[in-house]
mmCIF file of C-alpha atoms in Angstrom:
data_model
loop_
_atom_site.group_PDB
_atom_site.id
_atom_site.type_symbol
_atom_site.label_atom_id
_atom_site.label_comp_id
_atom_site.label_asym_id
_atom_site.label_seq_id
_atom_site.Cartn_x
_atom_site.Cartn_y
_atom_site.Cartn_z
ATOM 1 C CA MET M 537 125.408 85.221 67.994
ATOM 2 C CA ILE M 538 127.654 85.169 64.857
ATOM 3 C CA TYR M 539 125.995 83.493 61.830
ATOM 4 C CA GLN M 540 127.905 80.963 59.833
ATOM 5 C CA ALA M 541 129.464 82.567 56.670
ATOM 6 C CA GLN M 542 130.541 79.535 54.823
ATOM 7 C CA ASN M 543 127.777 76.863 55.153
ATOM 8 C CA GLN M 544 124.531 79.102 55.318
ATOM 9 C CA LYS M 545 123.105 82.402 54.502
ATOM 10 C CA PRO M 546 121.901 84.281 57.606
ATOM 11 C CA ARG M 547 118.332 85.619 57.710
ATOM 12 C CA ILE M 548 118.706 89.104 58.814
ATOM 13 C CA MET M 549 115.007 90.463 59.061
ATOM 14 C CA ASN M 550 115.724 93.704 60.579
ATOM 15 C CA ASP M 551 118.593 96.289 60.275
ATOM 16 C CA PHE M 552 118.006 97.013 63.979
ATOM 17 C CA ASP M 553 117.957 95.234 67.267
ATOM 18 C CA GLN M 554 114.397 95.328 67.910
ATOM 19 C CA SER M 555 114.195 94.346 71.565
ATOM 20 C CA LEU M 556 116.744 96.963 72.206
ATOM 21 C CA VAL M 557 114.518 99.739 70.356
ATOM 22 C CA TRP M 558 111.340 98.418 72.112
ATOM 23 C CA SER M 559 113.076 98.535 75.538
ATOM 24 C CA ALA M 560 114.246 101.989 75.253
ATOM 25 C CA LEU M 561 111.086 103.125 73.859
ATOM 26 C CA LEU M 562 109.192 101.797 76.712
ATOM 27 C CA LEU M 563 111.475 103.215 79.240
ATOM 28 C CA LEU M 564 111.148 106.495 77.506
ATOM 29 C CA SER M 565 107.395 106.168 77.601
ATOM 30 C CA VAL M 566 107.088 105.312 81.007
ATOM 31 C CA GLY M 567 109.315 108.153 81.763
ATOM 32 C CA LEU M 568 106.882 110.500 79.992
ATOM 33 C CA VAL M 569 103.880 109.286 81.864
ATOM 34 C CA MET M 570 105.533 109.371 85.293
ATOM 35 C CA ILE M 571 107.181 112.887 85.022
ATOM 36 C CA TYR M 572 103.571 114.207 84.145
ATOM 37 C CA SER M 573 101.863 112.312 87.108
ATOM 38 C CA ALA M 574 104.880 113.467 89.417
ATOM 39 C CA SER M 575 104.880 117.007 88.197
ATOM 40 C CA ILE M 576 101.446 118.138 88.194
ATOM 41 C CA ALA M 577 101.291 119.405 91.687
ATOM 42 C CA ILE M 578 104.389 121.582 91.230
ATOM 43 C CA ALA M 579 103.529 122.766 87.759
ATOM 44 C CA GLU M 580 100.229 124.129 89.300
ATOM 45 C CA ALA M 581 101.985 125.696 92.148
ATOM 46 C CA GLN M 582 104.514 127.405 89.854
ATOM 47 C CA PHE M 583 102.510 128.382 86.802
ATOM 48 C CA GLY M 584 98.708 127.838 87.721
ATOM 49 C CA ALA M 585 96.232 125.340 87.257
ATOM 50 C CA ASP M 586 95.765 126.169 83.473
ATOM 51 C CA ARG M 587 99.688 124.846 83.037
ATOM 52 C CA ALA M 588 99.492 121.559 84.867
ATOM 53 C CA GLY M 589 101.115 120.057 81.880
ATOM 54 C CA TYR M 590 104.110 122.352 81.887
ATOM 55 C CA TYR M 591 106.640 119.777 82.644
ATOM 56 C CA LEU M 592 105.208 117.068 80.330
ATOM 57 C CA LEU M 593 105.435 119.380 77.472
ATOM 58 C CA ARG M 594 108.986 120.594 78.264
ATOM 59 C CA HIS M 595 109.924 117.038 78.521
ATOM 60 C CA ALA M 596 108.177 115.879 75.581
ATOM 61 C CA ALA M 597 109.989 118.887 73.588
ATOM 62 C CA TYR M 598 113.361 117.571 75.063
ATOM 63 C CA LEU M 599 112.465 113.900 74.184
ATOM 64 C CA GLY M 600 111.418 115.168 70.462
ATOM 65 C CA PHE M 601 114.584 116.959 70.242
ATOM 66 C CA GLY M 602 116.692 114.190 71.610
ATOM 67 C CA VAL M 603 115.209 111.529 68.802
ATOM 68 C CA LEU M 604 115.662 113.829 66.032
ATOM 69 C CA LEU M 605 119.202 114.413 67.332
ATOM 70 C CA GLY M 606 119.639 110.848 67.594
ATOM 71 C CA VAL M 607 118.426 110.106 63.888
ATOM 72 C CA VAL M 608 121.222 112.568 62.713
ATOM 73 C CA VAL M 609 123.875 111.095 65.059
ATOM 74 C CA PHE M 610 122.801 107.307 63.736
ATOM 75 C CA GLN M 611 124.099 108.430 60.245
ATOM 76 C CA ILE M 612 127.703 109.070 61.591
ATOM 77 C CA PRO M 613 130.137 105.944 60.905
ATOM 78 C CA MET M 614 131.824 105.043 63.961
ATOM 79 C CA SER M 615 135.054 105.169 62.428
ATOM 80 C CA MET M 616 134.170 109.339 62.195
ATOM 81 C CA TRP M 617 133.407 109.172 66.078
ATOM 82 C CA GLN M 618 136.904 107.440 66.439
ATOM 83 C CA LYS M 619 138.655 109.941 64.458
ATOM 84 C CA TYR M 620 137.075 113.266 65.865
ATOM 85 C CA ILE M 621 136.792 112.139 69.346
ATOM 86 C CA PRO M 622 139.990 113.898 70.943
ATOM 87 C CA TYR M 623 138.462 117.348 69.742
ATOM 88 C CA LEU M 624 134.915 116.516 71.028
ATOM 89 C CA PHE M 625 136.434 115.509 74.448
ATOM 90 C CA LEU M 626 138.561 118.901 74.467
ATOM 91 C CA ILE M 627 135.139 120.834 73.800
ATOM 92 C CA GLY M 628 133.571 118.764 76.622
ATOM 93 C CA VAL M 629 136.567 119.804 79.090
ATOM 94 C CA ILE M 630 136.065 123.450 77.763
ATOM 95 C CA LEU M 631 132.370 123.484 78.450
ATOM 96 C CA LEU M 632 133.076 122.122 81.879
ATOM 97 C CA GLY M 633 135.370 125.137 82.363
ATOM 98 C CA LEU M 634 132.716 127.524 81.281
ATOM 99 C CA VAL M 635 130.364 126.487 83.933
ATOM 100 C CA LEU M 636 132.472 127.715 86.350
ATOM 101 C CA VAL M 637 132.948 131.291 84.677
ATOM 102 C CA PRO M 638 130.613 134.139 86.472
ATOM 103 C CA GLY M 639 127.876 135.066 84.258
ATOM 104 C CA ILE M 640 128.018 131.801 82.032
ATOM 105 C CA GLY M 641 127.672 129.095 84.589
ATOM 106 C CA HIS M 642 124.006 129.037 85.829
ATOM 107 C CA GLU M 643 123.495 128.252 89.592
ATOM 108 C CA VAL M 644 120.664 126.050 90.927
ATOM 109 C CA ASN M 645 120.070 124.881 94.369
ATOM 110 C CA GLY M 646 123.832 125.946 95.370
ATOM 111 C CA SER M 647 125.397 124.122 92.293
ATOM 112 C CA GLN M 648 126.828 125.524 89.343
ATOM 113 C CA ARG M 649 126.575 122.915 86.662
ATOM 114 C CA TRP M 650 124.564 124.561 83.935
ATOM 115 C CA ILE M 651 125.226 126.886 80.918
ATOM 116 C CA SER M 652 122.055 129.221 80.503
ATOM 117 C CA LEU M 653 121.161 129.561 76.891
ATOM 118 C CA TYR M 654 117.878 131.396 77.930
ATOM 119 C CA VAL M 655 115.460 129.083 76.626
ATOM 120 C CA VAL M 656 116.990 126.193 78.072
ATOM 121 C CA ASN M 657 119.930 125.307 80.554
ATOM 122 C CA VAL M 658 122.705 123.041 79.145
ATOM 123 C CA GLN M 659 124.435 120.597 81.597
ATOM 124 C CA PRO M 660 127.828 119.796 80.107
ATOM 125 C CA SER M 661 128.454 117.007 82.464
ATOM 126 C CA GLU M 662 125.587 114.983 81.025
ATOM 127 C CA TYR M 663 127.642 115.009 77.740
ATOM 128 C CA MET M 664 130.972 114.447 79.181
ATOM 129 C CA LYS M 665 129.751 110.985 80.409
ATOM 130 C CA PHE M 666 129.184 110.318 76.524
ATOM 131 C CA PHE M 667 132.502 111.866 75.579
ATOM 132 C CA MET M 668 134.367 109.810 78.316
ATOM 133 C CA VAL M 669 133.136 106.472 76.917
ATOM 134 C CA LEU M 670 134.385 107.521 73.436
ATOM 135 C CA TYR M 671 137.505 108.767 74.943
ATOM 136 C CA ALA M 672 138.369 105.912 77.003
ATOM 137 C CA ALA M 673 137.409 103.347 73.989
ATOM 138 C CA ASP M 674 139.752 105.410 71.743
ATOM 139 C CA TYR M 675 142.377 105.521 74.392
ATOM 140 C CA VAL M 676 142.468 101.639 75.027
ATOM 141 C CA ASN M 677 142.773 101.251 71.246
ATOM 142 C CA ARG M 678 145.435 103.841 70.697
ATOM 143 C CA LYS M 679 147.436 102.471 73.916
ATOM 144 C CA ALA M 680 146.589 98.655 73.497
ATOM 145 C CA GLY M 681 150.531 97.827 73.559
ATOM 146 C CA ASP M 682 151.115 100.122 76.471
ATOM 147 C CA LEU M 683 148.332 99.366 78.906
ATOM 148 C CA ASN M 684 150.662 97.301 81.116
ATOM 149 C CA SER M 685 153.060 100.208 81.393
ATOM 150 C CA LEU M 686 152.537 102.421 84.290
ATOM 151 C CA ILE M 687 154.220 105.594 82.788
ATOM 152 C CA LYS M 688 152.706 105.148 79.134
ATOM 153 C CA GLY M 689 149.518 103.414 80.093
ATOM 154 C CA PHE M 690 148.552 104.801 83.395
ATOM 155 C CA PHE M 691 149.510 108.266 83.944
ATOM 156 C CA PRO M 692 148.243 109.710 80.820
ATOM 157 C CA ILE M 693 144.411 108.617 81.492
ATOM 158 C CA THR M 694 145.175 109.340 85.172
ATOM 159 C CA ILE M 695 145.978 113.094 84.384
ATOM 160 C CA VAL M 696 142.826 113.386 81.924
ATOM 161 C CA LEU M 697 140.547 111.796 84.707
ATOM 162 C CA SER M 698 142.066 114.519 87.264
ATOM 163 C CA VAL M 699 141.249 117.241 85.363
ATOM 164 C CA VAL M 700 137.886 116.175 84.282
ATOM 165 C CA GLY M 701 137.245 115.217 88.099
ATOM 166 C CA ALA M 702 138.644 118.611 89.408
ATOM 167 C CA LEU M 703 136.207 120.555 87.189
ATOM 168 C CA LEU M 704 133.278 118.272 88.201
ATOM 169 C CA LEU M 705 133.772 118.621 91.901
ATOM 170 C CA LEU M 706 134.441 122.382 91.658
ATOM 171 C CA GLU M 707 130.647 122.806 90.343
ATOM 172 C CA PRO M 708 130.066 120.618 92.511
ATOM 173 C CA ASP M 709 128.935 117.239 91.046
ATOM 174 C CA PHE M 710 129.938 114.585 92.994
ATOM 175 C CA GLY M 711 127.607 112.020 91.190
ATOM 176 C CA ALA M 712 128.869 112.811 87.777
ATOM 177 C CA PHE M 713 132.536 112.528 89.046
ATOM 178 C CA PHE M 714 131.776 108.920 90.147
ATOM 179 C CA VAL M 715 129.946 108.071 87.083
ATOM 180 C CA VAL M 716 132.712 109.292 84.917
ATOM 181 C CA SER M 717 135.565 107.676 86.831
ATOM 182 C CA ALA M 718 133.622 104.611 87.065
ATOM 183 C CA LEU M 719 133.156 104.661 83.045
ATOM 184 C CA ALA M 720 136.865 105.096 82.587
ATOM 185 C CA MET M 721 137.890 102.301 84.758
ATOM 186 C CA SER M 722 135.408 99.838 83.292
ATOM 187 C CA ILE M 723 136.591 100.388 79.712
ATOM 188 C CA LEU M 724 140.104 100.174 80.832
ATOM 189 C CA PHE M 725 139.431 96.950 82.479
ATOM 190 C CA LEU M 726 137.590 95.615 79.515
ATOM 191 C CA GLY M 727 140.362 96.698 77.206
ATOM 192 C CA GLY M 728 142.795 94.650 79.211
ATOM 193 C CA VAL M 729 144.884 97.001 81.131
ATOM 194 C CA SER M 730 146.924 95.192 83.653
ATOM 195 C CA LEU M 731 145.366 94.007 86.697
ATOM 196 C CA LYS M 732 147.986 95.694 89.184
ATOM 197 C CA ILE M 733 147.533 99.001 87.454
ATOM 198 C CA PHE M 734 143.638 98.580 87.793
ATOM 199 C CA ILE M 735 143.621 97.726 91.246
ATOM 200 C CA GLY M 736 146.104 100.571 92.000
ATOM 201 C CA LEU M 737 143.603 102.903 90.012
ATOM 202 C CA ILE M 738 140.676 101.775 92.188
ATOM 203 C CA ALA M 739 142.535 102.196 95.613
ATOM 204 C CA ILE M 740 143.711 105.715 94.474
ATOM 205 C CA LEU M 741 140.022 106.523 93.777
ATOM 206 C CA ALA M 742 138.736 105.040 96.783
ATOM 207 C CA ILE M 743 141.133 106.986 99.026
ATOM 208 C CA GLY M 744 140.130 110.154 97.193
ATOM 209 C CA LEU M 745 136.323 109.554 97.731
ATOM 210 C CA TYR M 746 137.005 108.806 101.186
ATOM 211 C CA GLU M 747 138.985 112.201 101.671
ATOM 212 C CA LEU M 748 136.312 114.054 99.630
ATOM 213 C CA ILE M 749 133.573 112.860 101.901
ATOM 214 C CA LEU M 750 135.474 113.611 105.100
ATOM 215 C CA SER M 751 136.476 117.038 104.081
ATOM 216 C CA SER M 752 132.941 118.043 103.077
ATOM 217 C CA PRO M 753 130.324 118.515 105.975
ATOM 218 C CA TYR M 754 127.691 118.418 103.336
ATOM 219 C CA ARG M 755 128.709 115.136 101.562
ATOM 220 C CA LEU M 756 129.249 113.519 105.322
ATOM 221 C CA SER M 757 125.631 114.529 106.450
ATOM 222 C CA ARG M 758 124.406 112.872 103.495
ATOM 223 C CA VAL M 759 126.108 109.673 104.434
ATOM 224 C CA THR M 760 125.123 109.768 107.847
ATOM 225 C CA ALA M 761 121.540 110.405 106.833
ATOM 226 C CA PHE M 762 121.543 107.580 104.734
ATOM 227 C CA THR M 763 122.421 105.077 107.520
ATOM 228 C CA ASP M 764 119.710 106.234 109.591
ATOM 229 C CA PRO M 765 117.380 108.684 107.990
ATOM 230 C CA TRP M 766 114.593 108.309 110.631
ATOM 231 C CA SER M 767 117.116 109.998 113.221
ATOM 232 C CA ASP M 768 116.358 113.178 111.574
ATOM 233 C CA PRO M 769 113.301 112.784 109.167
ATOM 234 C CA TYR M 770 112.665 116.689 108.885
ATOM 235 C CA GLY M 771 116.267 117.769 108.390
ATOM 236 C CA LYS M 772 119.013 115.696 106.729
ATOM 237 C CA GLY M 773 116.893 112.622 106.268
ATOM 238 C CA TYR M 774 114.054 114.246 104.978
ATOM 239 C CA GLN M 775 114.149 113.164 101.304
ATOM 240 C CA LEU M 776 115.130 109.627 101.976
ATOM 241 C CA SER M 777 112.488 109.158 104.561
ATOM 242 C CA HIS M 778 109.702 110.322 102.275
ATOM 243 C CA ALA M 779 111.267 108.057 99.312
ATOM 244 C CA LEU M 780 110.919 105.303 101.527
ATOM 245 C CA ILE M 781 107.272 105.927 102.663
ATOM 246 C CA ALA M 782 106.495 106.111 98.900
ATOM 247 C CA PHE M 783 107.718 102.710 98.426
ATOM 248 C CA GLY M 784 106.193 101.435 101.647
ATOM 249 C CA ARG M 785 102.772 102.685 100.243
ATOM 250 C CA GLY M 786 103.137 101.518 96.952
ATOM 251 C CA GLU M 787 102.945 97.869 98.295
ATOM 252 C CA TRP M 788 102.431 95.190 95.358
ATOM 253 C CA PHE M 789 100.408 96.981 92.965
ATOM 254 C CA GLY M 790 100.582 100.514 93.867
ATOM 255 C CA VAL M 791 97.956 103.157 94.798
ATOM 256 C CA GLY M 792 97.083 103.789 91.119
ATOM 257 C CA LEU M 793 98.561 105.856 88.410
ATOM 258 C CA GLY M 794 98.255 109.644 89.587
ATOM 259 C CA GLY M 795 97.365 108.603 93.409
ATOM 260 C CA SER M 796 100.691 109.514 94.892
ATOM 261 C CA VAL M 797 100.507 111.518 98.189
ATOM 262 C CA GLU M 798 104.435 111.865 98.413
ATOM 263 C CA LYS M 799 104.525 113.965 95.089
ATOM 264 C CA LEU M 800 102.233 116.489 96.882
ATOM 265 C CA PHE M 801 105.175 118.644 97.949
ATOM 266 C CA TYR M 802 106.443 115.939 100.427
ATOM 267 C CA LEU M 803 108.979 114.514 98.311
ATOM 268 C CA PRO M 804 111.420 117.223 96.848
ATOM 269 C CA GLU M 805 112.536 116.456 93.308
ATOM 270 C CA ALA M 806 109.549 114.090 92.476
ATOM 271 C CA HIS M 807 110.013 114.483 88.819
ATOM 272 C CA THR M 808 113.901 114.311 88.670
ATOM 273 C CA ASP M 809 116.279 112.483 90.983
ATOM 274 C CA PHE M 810 113.148 110.589 93.025
ATOM 275 C CA LEU M 811 110.823 109.894 90.116
ATOM 276 C CA LEU M 812 111.235 106.100 90.794
ATOM 277 C CA SER M 813 109.804 106.641 94.405
ATOM 278 C CA VAL M 814 106.660 107.971 92.808
ATOM 279 C CA LEU M 815 106.441 104.933 90.244
ATOM 280 C CA ALA M 816 106.888 102.713 93.208
ATOM 281 C CA GLU M 817 103.988 104.441 95.107
ATOM 282 C CA GLU M 818 101.677 104.404 92.229
ATOM 283 C CA LEU M 819 102.659 101.241 90.254
ATOM 284 C CA GLY M 820 104.206 99.177 93.246
ATOM 285 C CA PHE M 821 106.691 96.561 93.153
ATOM 286 C CA VAL M 822 105.268 95.205 89.761
ATOM 287 C CA GLY M 823 105.978 98.364 88.147
ATOM 288 C CA VAL M 824 109.507 98.903 89.891
ATOM 289 C CA ALA M 825 110.175 95.466 88.622
ATOM 290 C CA THR M 826 109.385 96.083 85.061
ATOM 291 C CA VAL M 827 111.434 99.066 84.937
ATOM 292 C CA ILE M 828 114.281 97.187 86.386
ATOM 293 C CA VAL M 829 113.832 94.341 83.810
ATOM 294 C CA LEU M 830 113.801 96.862 80.881
ATOM 295 C CA PHE M 831 117.087 98.348 82.293
ATOM 296 C CA ILE M 832 118.512 94.824 82.498
ATOM 297 C CA TRP M 833 117.525 93.791 79.089
ATOM 298 C CA LEU M 834 118.833 97.289 77.392
ATOM 299 C CA ILE M 835 122.292 96.417 79.412
ATOM 300 C CA THR M 836 122.351 92.927 78.146
ATOM 301 C CA ARG M 837 121.865 93.747 74.451
ATOM 302 C CA ALA M 838 124.544 96.719 74.648
ATOM 303 C CA PHE M 839 127.136 94.225 75.882
ATOM 304 C CA VAL M 840 125.752 91.441 73.438
ATOM 305 C CA ILE M 841 126.310 94.196 70.458
ATOM 306 C CA GLY M 842 129.594 95.149 71.916
ATOM 307 C CA ARG M 843 130.765 91.386 72.042
ATOM 308 C CA LEU M 844 129.728 90.694 68.534
ATOM 309 C CA ALA M 845 131.757 93.861 67.454
ATOM 310 C CA ALA M 846 134.608 92.460 69.184
ATOM 311 C CA ARG M 847 134.421 89.148 67.077
ATOM 312 C CA LEU M 848 134.085 91.245 63.912
ATOM 313 C CA ASP M 849 137.396 92.950 64.542
ATOM 314 C CA GLN M 850 135.712 96.252 65.541
ATOM 315 C CA PRO M 851 137.378 96.945 69.240
ATOM 316 C CA PHE M 852 136.528 100.593 69.192
ATOM 317 C CA SER M 853 132.988 99.911 68.552
ATOM 318 C CA ALA M 854 132.971 96.954 71.232
ATOM 319 C CA LEU M 855 134.245 99.060 73.838
ATOM 320 C CA VAL M 856 131.955 102.057 73.174
ATOM 321 C CA ALA M 857 128.736 99.749 72.941
ATOM 322 C CA GLN M 858 129.877 98.170 76.405
ATOM 323 C CA GLY M 859 130.515 101.580 77.614
ATOM 324 C CA ILE M 860 127.164 102.888 77.023
ATOM 325 C CA GLY M 861 125.593 99.786 78.852
ATOM 326 C CA ILE M 862 128.020 100.222 81.701
ATOM 327 C CA TRP M 863 126.899 104.151 81.649
ATOM 328 C CA ILE M 864 123.243 103.412 81.719
ATOM 329 C CA GLY M 865 123.674 100.578 84.245
ATOM 330 C CA VAL M 866 125.770 102.435 86.655
ATOM 331 C CA GLN M 867 123.627 105.670 86.694
ATOM 332 C CA ALA M 868 120.460 103.596 87.101
ATOM 333 C CA LEU M 869 121.837 101.632 89.704
ATOM 334 C CA ILE M 870 123.070 104.658 91.554
ATOM 335 C CA ASN M 871 119.468 106.406 91.365
ATOM 336 C CA MET M 872 117.535 103.123 92.282
ATOM 337 C CA GLY M 873 120.114 102.653 95.217
ATOM 338 C CA VAL M 874 119.414 106.230 96.446
ATOM 339 C CA ASN M 875 115.550 106.049 96.170
ATOM 340 C CA MET M 876 115.422 102.412 98.046
ATOM 341 C CA GLY M 877 117.860 103.842 100.570
ATOM 342 C CA VAL M 878 120.846 101.568 99.613
ATOM 343 C CA LEU M 879 123.056 104.379 98.716
ATOM 344 C CA PRO M 880 123.592 107.899 100.092
ATOM 345 C CA THR M 881 121.550 110.767 98.217
ATOM 346 C CA LYS M 882 123.038 112.019 95.221
ATOM 347 C CA GLY M 883 121.928 114.237 92.490
ATOM 348 C CA LEU M 884 121.702 111.762 89.564
ATOM 349 C CA THR M 885 118.787 111.211 87.260
ATOM 350 C CA LEU M 886 117.468 107.954 86.155
ATOM 351 C CA PRO M 887 118.568 107.555 82.705
ATOM 352 C CA LEU M 888 115.624 107.496 79.885
ATOM 353 C CA LEU M 889 113.042 108.404 82.606
ATOM 354 C CA SER M 890 113.884 111.333 84.963
ATOM 355 C CA PHE M 891 112.917 114.849 83.635
ATOM 356 C CA GLY M 892 116.082 116.875 82.205
ATOM 357 C CA GLY M 893 116.984 118.166 78.912
ATOM 358 C CA SER M 894 120.570 117.472 78.882
ATOM 359 C CA SER M 895 120.172 114.003 80.550
ATOM 360 C CA ILE M 896 117.460 112.878 77.788
ATOM 361 C CA THR M 897 119.250 113.977 74.946
ATOM 362 C CA ALA M 898 122.584 112.676 76.009
ATOM 363 C CA ASN M 899 120.871 109.309 76.586
ATOM 364 C CA CYS M 900 119.118 109.567 72.828
ATOM 365 C CA ILE M 901 122.542 110.241 71.441
ATOM 366 C CA ALA M 902 124.000 107.307 73.324
ATOM 367 C CA LEU M 903 121.310 104.902 72.131
ATOM 368 C CA ALA M 904 121.686 106.039 68.482
ATOM 369 C CA VAL M 905 125.547 105.163 68.620
ATOM 370 C CA LEU M 906 124.499 102.020 70.078
ATOM 371 C CA LEU M 907 121.955 101.320 67.372
ATOM 372 C CA ARG M 908 124.583 102.407 64.784
ATOM 373 C CA ILE M 909 127.123 99.815 66.174
ATOM 374 C CA ASP M 910 124.374 97.238 66.012
ATOM 375 C CA TRP M 911 123.698 98.448 62.067
ATOM 376 C CA GLU M 912 127.250 98.045 61.231
ATOM 377 C CA ASN M 913 127.643 94.755 62.791
ATOM 378 C CA ARG M 914 124.894 93.430 60.772
ATOM 379 C CA GLN M 915 125.905 94.879 57.521
ATOM 380 C CA ARG M 916 129.402 93.103 58.225
ATOM 381 C CA LEU M 917 127.758 89.941 58.841
ATOM 382 C CA ARG M 918 125.618 90.424 55.468
ATOM 383 C CA GLY M 919 128.931 90.900 53.649
ATOM 384 C CA LEU M 920 130.234 87.871 55.225
ATOM 385 C CA THR M 921 127.681 85.772 53.718
ATOM 386 C CA VAL M 922 127.341 87.548 50.107
#
């Protein structure tokens, strides 16, 4: 809501959107608790009974670093982000390329997505999602007069997406490729790209995804397993079948915090990709519904902040805020869909909840930028009423 500047002085009680802050803090807190619950067994098996809290402490360290990084990022004006995003985006592309260099890239479970820094592994694709939000928002602003042109508006962003997509698929990281592509297309759509060009871009992407699935037996097997996981519950349908069992055991109120059976080496990646399944088993439908409501509220606030920025004549900030909302929403939707058996299994974490240093720090940076946009909106509103 925009306060009326001429007739009454607005009452701005806070410099931040308190509901946005609390929804984010609640999601981060739930994630911390559930990571501890989901990882106790695997931590004891890997490091001994005296280190049952290994993943909890590691995630808490990531989260603490992410919050500190967020405090620093909050100090950066949006005009500064817009000025330097081409260079940041280039750095992101270079990091995606370095991941593929032998000796630099670190392989885990058959995928080479990380750069080892000895103490931690950095996953550049998580930061590329953030860079893509900023780059696409800046691109729409720079090309505002050419968005209806096939040559000037469509081809440049297509080339950029092709380069980034190729690097992600070489890792391979199909999930990140889909999220990055969805972010770019969504921001182009919000920015007013021609409907014909937008539909054409979606068609090209859909054909490309279809070909990628058919050309890879691994991806094809995941799609077929998703349609009927019980046909091979000990093979390609193993993860999904145990995720569904976890949801079934949870019923309305769950079996109680810490009471999950599926996390006891039945459900792979219980503290990362399938954290929601453990949450569903222990906290039931009520717990899952609460998490979904918190995500919906956070995403709604991102769009409200973006809409206000647009009305205050800040188009770049508006698209960035809405892009962050889309990023969190799309990735959360995919992860939830995978856990519930609605979508094929994909290696995407649940934003703000799942274990992962790069994921949680990238999320904290994005939320700090969102809060900065909200803060700048409030300062402009305050200036209008002086």
